[in-house]
Amino acid sequence: MKILFLTAGAAGMYCGSCMHDNALAREFLRMGVDCLLQPVYTPIRTDEPAIASKQVFFGGVQIYLLQKFPLFRYVPGPIRRLLDRPAFLSWATRGAGSTDPTSLGDLAVSMLRGEHGNQRAEVERLVTWLRDDIQPDVIILSNLLIGGCLPAIRRAIPATKIIVILQGDDSFLDHLPAAAQSDAIAELTQLSRLCDAIVVNSDFYGKKMTKLLDLPAEKVRCLPLSIDTAPFINRPPRAARFPITIGYLARLAPEKGFHRLVDAFIELAHRTGCEEVKLCAAGWLGKHNEGYFMQQKAKIRRAGLEDRFAYQGSPSLTEKVAFLDGVDILSVPTEHEEPKGLFLLEAMASGVPVVQPARGAFPELIESTGGGILISDDSISSLADGLQRLVLDADLRLSLGESGRRRVMQSHTTNSTALALLQIIEPLND
């Protein structure tokens, strides 16, 4: 059986979906499954060795030019594809994370229309390559937003089974203008009918997307979120220490709630018994969020806590493991309903307990692992209360950390997810 992953690069950012796809594809290869990880839009960036193909389909620069300048389609294909070279794409899209999604509404809808959109030549190139060179038994898409090519794939290689993993499609839709959002949802609804299975990583997200896209309930399968646990296996046992360091590991962005954690840290630092608590953050900081980050640092400075805060940049895998070894509690109090939460599993695999809002996929992850506590309301004081509880109770902190670590190693590994995915695939091929 030959499996092809189509995964959307994130313009130079460390991308949770890319890392998840890369880990799953690598696990399939380790298990002896013939598997290829194929990027679209841009090369992928992961914090561990990437196994993705070097070529890129639907190169981000080319599809943008095809949308904005329709006559660009008359430029000979070989010349247009010079824009798809990985080095050029990485350079040209390095600031794409700052692009306002509201300006991409027409492009998003055009891409979803596939062979009926402005990027139809790229659809034809991908489908020809799949039919003539790859001939996959199964195609797995990292999201449905890259599914505009599915009708053409269905006609060209009808025996190929198609699986889509929904993991944040709604967040992109939320930022589109109303008209584009409505059109995109209509296109996505039709594309979902062409999938043989639709995978989600939480019951919450399955229900949300089933309602949004009117998904066929019998096709929706929930697989536990997973990580490659190998980097976290030989970590030293946790012990109580002082002072306590609260960690943040995610993009430095408003939607990830970094400002909420800063506010809670400032309140916490003036409570009895918490006077020496520290805050340490790590994660990708886009140019469009540099002003936001500086505002948070200014709040910390005005509170007289500048010497108790550190930012460690966007970490490599080795740096991430070291970062988690150096923190005692992790919190990423997102403002949106997070469909995954890989950062929670990574923290728990390191024995670090988490404090999270009771929204999105977080309640399911914490119920599954026993690796943290939930905050029932959105107030800063409640978040500070949750953090204080773990700061002052070393036994609870260590107990939750050990529970989370044990259960992640048991039930949230890429090996277990790869096996579960194969159990979904095999009946489709009967």
XYZ file of N, CA, C and O in Angstrom, residues 239-310:
288
model
N 11.467 16.790 40.359
C 11.578 16.983 41.808
C 11.114 18.395 42.137
O 11.156 19.294 41.298
N 10.640 18.581 43.342
C 10.219 19.915 43.770
C 11.425 20.851 43.785
O 12.513 20.472 44.210
N 11.245 22.059 43.313
C 12.334 23.044 43.307
C 11.756 24.437 43.503
O 10.551 24.649 43.404
N 12.665 25.352 43.748
C 12.248 26.726 44.042
C 13.317 27.669 43.489
O 14.520 27.366 43.573
N 12.925 28.780 42.879
C 11.544 29.243 42.652
C 10.882 28.506 41.492
O 11.562 27.868 40.678
N 9.574 28.606 41.404
C 8.782 27.962 40.355
C 8.813 28.812 39.083
O 8.684 30.039 39.138
N 8.956 28.129 37.942
C 8.916 28.804 36.651
C 7.689 28.351 35.868
O 7.486 27.143 35.665
N 6.878 29.308 35.465
C 5.718 29.044 34.598
C 6.171 29.182 33.150
O 6.840 30.152 32.790
N 5.808 28.217 32.322
C 6.229 28.225 30.929
C 5.079 28.498 29.978
O 3.914 28.203 30.262
N 5.436 29.073 28.818
C 4.498 29.304 27.706
C 5.211 28.806 26.463
O 6.329 29.246 26.164
N 4.586 27.879 25.698
C 5.226 27.296 24.517
C 4.239 27.280 23.357
O 3.464 26.344 23.188
N 4.251 28.348 22.571
C 3.348 28.470 21.422
C 3.730 29.743 20.674
O 4.632 30.480 21.103
N 3.058 29.994 19.551
C 3.275 31.263 18.852
C 2.988 32.421 19.794
O 2.060 32.373 20.595
N 3.802 33.461 19.693
C 3.548 34.671 20.471
C 2.499 35.477 19.718
O 2.812 36.273 18.820
N 1.237 35.271 20.067
C 0.140 35.853 19.296
C -1.079 36.034 20.197
O -1.271 35.270 21.155
N -1.921 37.021 19.889
C -3.113 37.254 20.726
C -4.019 36.038 20.831
O -4.537 35.736 21.918
N -4.226 35.335 19.698
C -5.149 34.202 19.733
C -4.649 33.068 20.625
O -5.432 32.243 21.094
N -3.352 33.012 20.871
C -2.800 31.984 21.760
C -2.847 32.424 23.226
O -2.490 31.658 24.115
N -3.250 33.668 23.470
C -3.498 34.109 24.836
C -2.267 34.468 25.637
O -2.322 34.470 26.873
N -1.165 34.822 24.961
C 0.044 35.170 25.720
C -0.207 36.345 26.656
O 0.274 36.357 27.799
N -0.978 37.342 26.212
C -1.268 38.506 27.050
C -2.050 38.118 28.301
O -1.884 38.724 29.362
N -2.887 37.110 28.198
C -3.648 36.648 29.357
C -2.711 36.015 30.385
O -2.877 36.235 31.594
N -1.739 35.256 29.913
C -0.790 34.655 30.841
C 0.082 35.723 31.492
O 0.391 35.635 32.690
N 0.465 36.731 30.720
C 1.249 37.831 31.288
C 0.465 38.523 32.403
O 0.987 38.785 33.494
N -0.809 38.814 32.149
C -1.637 39.480 33.165
C -1.782 38.610 34.413
O -1.734 39.115 35.548
N -1.974 37.296 34.203
C -2.113 36.392 35.349
C -0.797 36.293 36.116
O -0.801 36.233 37.365
N 0.314 36.294 35.404
C 1.631 36.241 36.046
C 1.852 37.479 36.914
O 2.340 37.385 38.051
N 1.486 38.642 36.392
C 1.660 39.881 37.161
C 0.820 39.844 38.434
O 1.284 40.223 39.521
N -0.431 39.373 38.318
C -1.283 39.271 39.510
C -0.728 38.240 40.486
O -0.666 38.476 41.702
N -0.309 37.088 39.945
C 0.197 36.001 40.789
C 1.451 36.417 41.558
O 1.610 36.075 42.747
N 2.327 37.161 40.890
C 3.627 37.495 41.474
C 3.512 38.361 42.721
O 4.488 38.496 43.473
N 2.342 38.947 42.955
C 2.155 39.794 44.139
C 1.327 39.087 45.217
O 0.925 39.711 46.207
N 1.077 37.787 45.027
C 0.340 37.026 46.034
C 1.313 36.361 47.011
O 2.437 36.003 46.646
N 0.833 36.142 48.215
C 1.648 35.521 49.257
C 2.087 34.126 48.831
O 1.268 33.312 48.393
N 3.364 33.868 48.966
C 3.920 32.568 48.609
C 4.351 32.454 47.165
O 4.950 31.453 46.771
N 4.032 33.468 46.362
C 4.358 33.421 44.928
C 5.284 34.565 44.524
O 5.430 34.864 43.335
N 5.911 35.186 45.515
C 6.666 36.418 45.242
C 7.888 36.208 44.353
O 8.425 37.169 43.807
N 8.337 34.971 44.191
C 9.530 34.727 43.372
C 9.241 33.910 42.123
O 10.168 33.445 41.446
N 7.980 33.706 41.794
C 7.602 32.959 40.591
C 8.162 33.654 39.348
O 8.167 34.882 39.248
N 8.609 32.850 38.387
C 9.148 33.371 37.131
C 8.258 32.968 35.955
O 7.473 32.020 36.057
N 8.408 33.672 34.844
C 7.700 33.351 33.605
C 8.714 33.233 32.489
O 9.560 34.123 32.304
N 8.645 32.129 31.741
C 9.555 31.917 30.614
C 8.736 31.504 29.398
O 7.900 30.595 29.484
N 8.945 32.187 28.274
C 8.176 31.932 27.055
C 9.097 31.482 25.932
O 10.255 31.892 25.850
N 8.542 30.646 25.051
C 9.238 30.229 23.844
C 8.197 30.024 22.752
O 7.080 29.591 23.027
N 8.570 30.341 21.521
C 7.648 30.166 20.403
C 7.936 31.159 19.297
O 8.657 32.146 19.500
N 7.352 30.901 18.151
C 7.598 31.725 16.965
C 6.953 33.094 17.120
O 5.788 33.203 17.540
N 7.713 34.130 16.794
C 7.221 35.506 16.856
C 7.277 36.103 15.463
O 8.357 36.369 14.935
N 6.099 36.293 14.842
C 6.039 36.899 13.517
C 6.194 38.404 13.589
O 5.899 39.033 14.612
N 6.645 38.986 12.492
C 6.857 40.435 12.470
C 5.579 41.193 12.803
O 5.619 42.252 13.432
N 4.438 40.652 12.358
C 3.173 41.347 12.599
C 2.770 41.342 14.070
O 1.871 42.085 14.469
N 3.431 40.510 14.880
C 3.112 40.460 16.315
C 4.222 41.027 17.189
O 4.153 40.913 18.427
N 5.238 41.638 16.576
C 6.329 42.191 17.377
C 5.845 43.334 18.279
O 6.264 43.450 19.431
N 4.945 44.179 17.761
C 4.394 45.262 18.573
C 3.597 44.715 19.747
O 3.697 45.235 20.880
N 2.802 43.683 19.492
C 2.024 43.017 20.552
C 2.962 42.470 21.629
O 2.723 42.659 22.836
N 4.041 41.827 21.213
C 4.984 41.256 22.173
C 5.644 42.349 23.007
O 5.808 42.204 24.229
N 6.003 43.453 22.361
C 6.622 44.551 23.095
C 5.662 45.145 24.124
O 6.074 45.561 25.212
N 4.375 45.165 23.797
C 3.377 45.647 24.760
C 3.340 44.757 25.997
O 3.217 45.260 27.130
N 3.469 43.459 25.809
C 3.445 42.541 26.947
C 4.701 42.695 27.798
O 4.637 42.689 29.032
N 5.844 42.873 27.140
C 7.080 43.097 27.882
C 7.003 44.407 28.683
O 7.503 44.485 29.810
N 6.354 45.425 28.092
C 6.220 46.713 28.796
C 5.361 46.553 30.045
O 5.653 47.157 31.094
N 4.307 45.749 29.971
C 3.471 45.506 31.149
C 4.287 44.840 32.255
O 4.168 45.191 33.439
N 5.095 43.869 31.860
C 5.936 43.177 32.843
C 6.937 44.146 33.467
O 7.167 44.129 34.684
N 7.503 45.007 32.644
C 8.479 45.982 33.155
C 7.824 46.964 34.116
O 8.362 47.263 35.181
N 6.626 47.454 33.777
C 5.926 48.400 34.656
C 5.561 47.759 35.991
O 5.459 48.443 37.016
N 5.378 46.435 35.972
C 5.040 45.736 37.211
C 6.280 45.419 38.043
O 6.168 44.825 39.126
N 7.443 45.810 37.533
C 8.675 45.566 38.269
C 9.136 44.123 38.225
O 9.874 43.676 39.113
N 8.739 43.388 37.178
C 9.035 41.956 37.102
C 9.944 41.607 35.928
O 10.047 40.437 35.550
N 10.588 42.588 35.356
C 11.391 42.357 34.147
C 12.478 41.310 34.379
O 12.780 40.503 33.484
N 13.067 41.277 35.570
C 14.145 40.329 35.839
C 13.623 38.916 36.091
O 14.412 37.977 36.255
N 12.287 38.756 36.103
C 11.699 37.420 36.314
C 10.994 36.908 35.053
O 10.213 35.952 35.107
N 11.292 37.536 33.924
C 10.724 37.090 32.648
C 11.842 36.849 31.644
O 12.813 37.616 31.575
N 11.696 35.784 30.831
C 12.664 35.495 29.772
C 11.924 34.979 28.549
O 10.914 34.264 28.669
